Short mmCIF file of C-alpha atoms in Angstrom, two decimals:
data_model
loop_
_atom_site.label_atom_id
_atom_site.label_comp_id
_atom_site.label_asym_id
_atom_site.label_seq_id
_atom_site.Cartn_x
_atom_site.Cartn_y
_atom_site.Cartn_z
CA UNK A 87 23.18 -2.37 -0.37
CA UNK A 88 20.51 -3.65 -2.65
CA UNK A 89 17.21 -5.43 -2.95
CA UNK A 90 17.12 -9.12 -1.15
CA UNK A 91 14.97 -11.72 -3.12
CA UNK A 92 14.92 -13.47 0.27
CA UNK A 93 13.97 -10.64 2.80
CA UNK A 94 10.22 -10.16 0.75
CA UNK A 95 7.72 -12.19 1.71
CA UNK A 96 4.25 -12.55 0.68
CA UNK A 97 1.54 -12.70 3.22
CA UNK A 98 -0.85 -14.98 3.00
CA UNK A 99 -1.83 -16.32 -0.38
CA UNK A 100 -5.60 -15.90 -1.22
CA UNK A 101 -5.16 -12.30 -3.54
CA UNK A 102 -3.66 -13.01 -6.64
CA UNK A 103 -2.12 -10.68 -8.74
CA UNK A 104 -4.01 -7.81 -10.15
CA UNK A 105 -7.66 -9.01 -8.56
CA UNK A 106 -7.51 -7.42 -5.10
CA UNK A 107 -4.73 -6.00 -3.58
CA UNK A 108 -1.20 -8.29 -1.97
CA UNK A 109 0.53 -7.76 1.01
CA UNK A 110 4.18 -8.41 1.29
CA UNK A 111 7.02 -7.60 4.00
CA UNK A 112 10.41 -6.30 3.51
CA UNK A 113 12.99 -7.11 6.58
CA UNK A 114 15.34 -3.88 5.27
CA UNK A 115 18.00 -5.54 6.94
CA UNK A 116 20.43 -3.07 5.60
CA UNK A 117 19.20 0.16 6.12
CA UNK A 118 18.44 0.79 2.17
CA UNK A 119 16.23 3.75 0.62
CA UNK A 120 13.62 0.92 -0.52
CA UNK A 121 11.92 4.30 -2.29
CA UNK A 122 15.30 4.62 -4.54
CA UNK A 123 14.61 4.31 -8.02
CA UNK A 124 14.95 0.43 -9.51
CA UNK A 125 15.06 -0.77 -6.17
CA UNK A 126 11.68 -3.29 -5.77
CA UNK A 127 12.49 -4.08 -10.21
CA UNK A 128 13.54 -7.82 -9.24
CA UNK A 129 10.30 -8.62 -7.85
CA UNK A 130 8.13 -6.79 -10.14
CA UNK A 131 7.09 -10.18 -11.43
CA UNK A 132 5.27 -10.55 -8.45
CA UNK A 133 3.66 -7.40 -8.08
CA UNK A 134 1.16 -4.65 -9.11
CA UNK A 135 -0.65 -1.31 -8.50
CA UNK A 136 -1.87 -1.44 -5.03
CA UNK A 137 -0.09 -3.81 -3.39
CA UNK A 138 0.92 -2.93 -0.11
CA UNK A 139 4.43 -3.54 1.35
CA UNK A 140 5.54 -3.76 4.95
CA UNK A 141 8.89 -2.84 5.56
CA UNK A 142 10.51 -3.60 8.83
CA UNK A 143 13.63 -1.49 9.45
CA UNK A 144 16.59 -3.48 12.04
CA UNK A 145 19.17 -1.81 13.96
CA UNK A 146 22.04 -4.07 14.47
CA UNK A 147 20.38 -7.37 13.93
CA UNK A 148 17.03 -6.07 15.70
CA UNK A 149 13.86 -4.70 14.15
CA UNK A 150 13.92 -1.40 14.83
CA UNK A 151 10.68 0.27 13.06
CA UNK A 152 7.62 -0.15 10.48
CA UNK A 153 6.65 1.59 7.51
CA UNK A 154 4.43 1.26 5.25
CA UNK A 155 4.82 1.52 1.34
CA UNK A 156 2.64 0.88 -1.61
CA UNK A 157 3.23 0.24 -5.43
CA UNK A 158 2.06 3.14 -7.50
CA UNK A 159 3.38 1.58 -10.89
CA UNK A 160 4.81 -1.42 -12.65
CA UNK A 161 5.91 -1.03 -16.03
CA UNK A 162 8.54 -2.41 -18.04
CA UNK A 163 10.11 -4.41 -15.26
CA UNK A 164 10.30 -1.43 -13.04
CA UNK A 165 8.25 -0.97 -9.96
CA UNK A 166 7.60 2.38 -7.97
CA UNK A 167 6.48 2.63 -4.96
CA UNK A 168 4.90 5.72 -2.50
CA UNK A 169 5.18 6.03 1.40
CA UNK A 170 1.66 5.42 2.81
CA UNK A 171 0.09 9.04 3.96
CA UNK A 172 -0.54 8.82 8.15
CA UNK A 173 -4.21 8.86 8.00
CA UNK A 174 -4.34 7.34 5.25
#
């Protein structure tokens, strides 16, 4: 499957963009690689270095797990993002 505009979600709204870092979630509703390359590019837009996304993983219809990602890059429409380290 592939990125869904409507499964990202911005939490809150008092950081803006490049001043302090955003918080989004994902609901990976389809079981994707949300690391895969070109994956997060439609919303780069919205994003930059340090933002941190929450990505709920379902199961059948039900959330089934939590991880936590952040964006290392955003350049030329194309946004990379890390696993955050446990301990981190």
């Amino acid at each position: 499957m592939a990125y869904e505009k409507g499964n990202l979600n911005k939490i809150g709204g008092t950081s803006l963009k490049g001043n302090a870092p955003q918080v989004f979630t994902y609901a990976n509703k389809a079981s994707d690689t949300v690391t895969a390359a070109n994956f997060f590019d439609p919303a780069a837009g919205l994003m930059a270095p340090g933002d941190i996304i929450r990505v709920v993983a379902y199961s059948s219809g039900t959330p089934s797990g939590v991880a936590d990602y952040y964006v290392t890059a955003v350049a030329d429409g194309a946004v990379t993002v890390a696993a955050v380290a446990a301990g981190a």
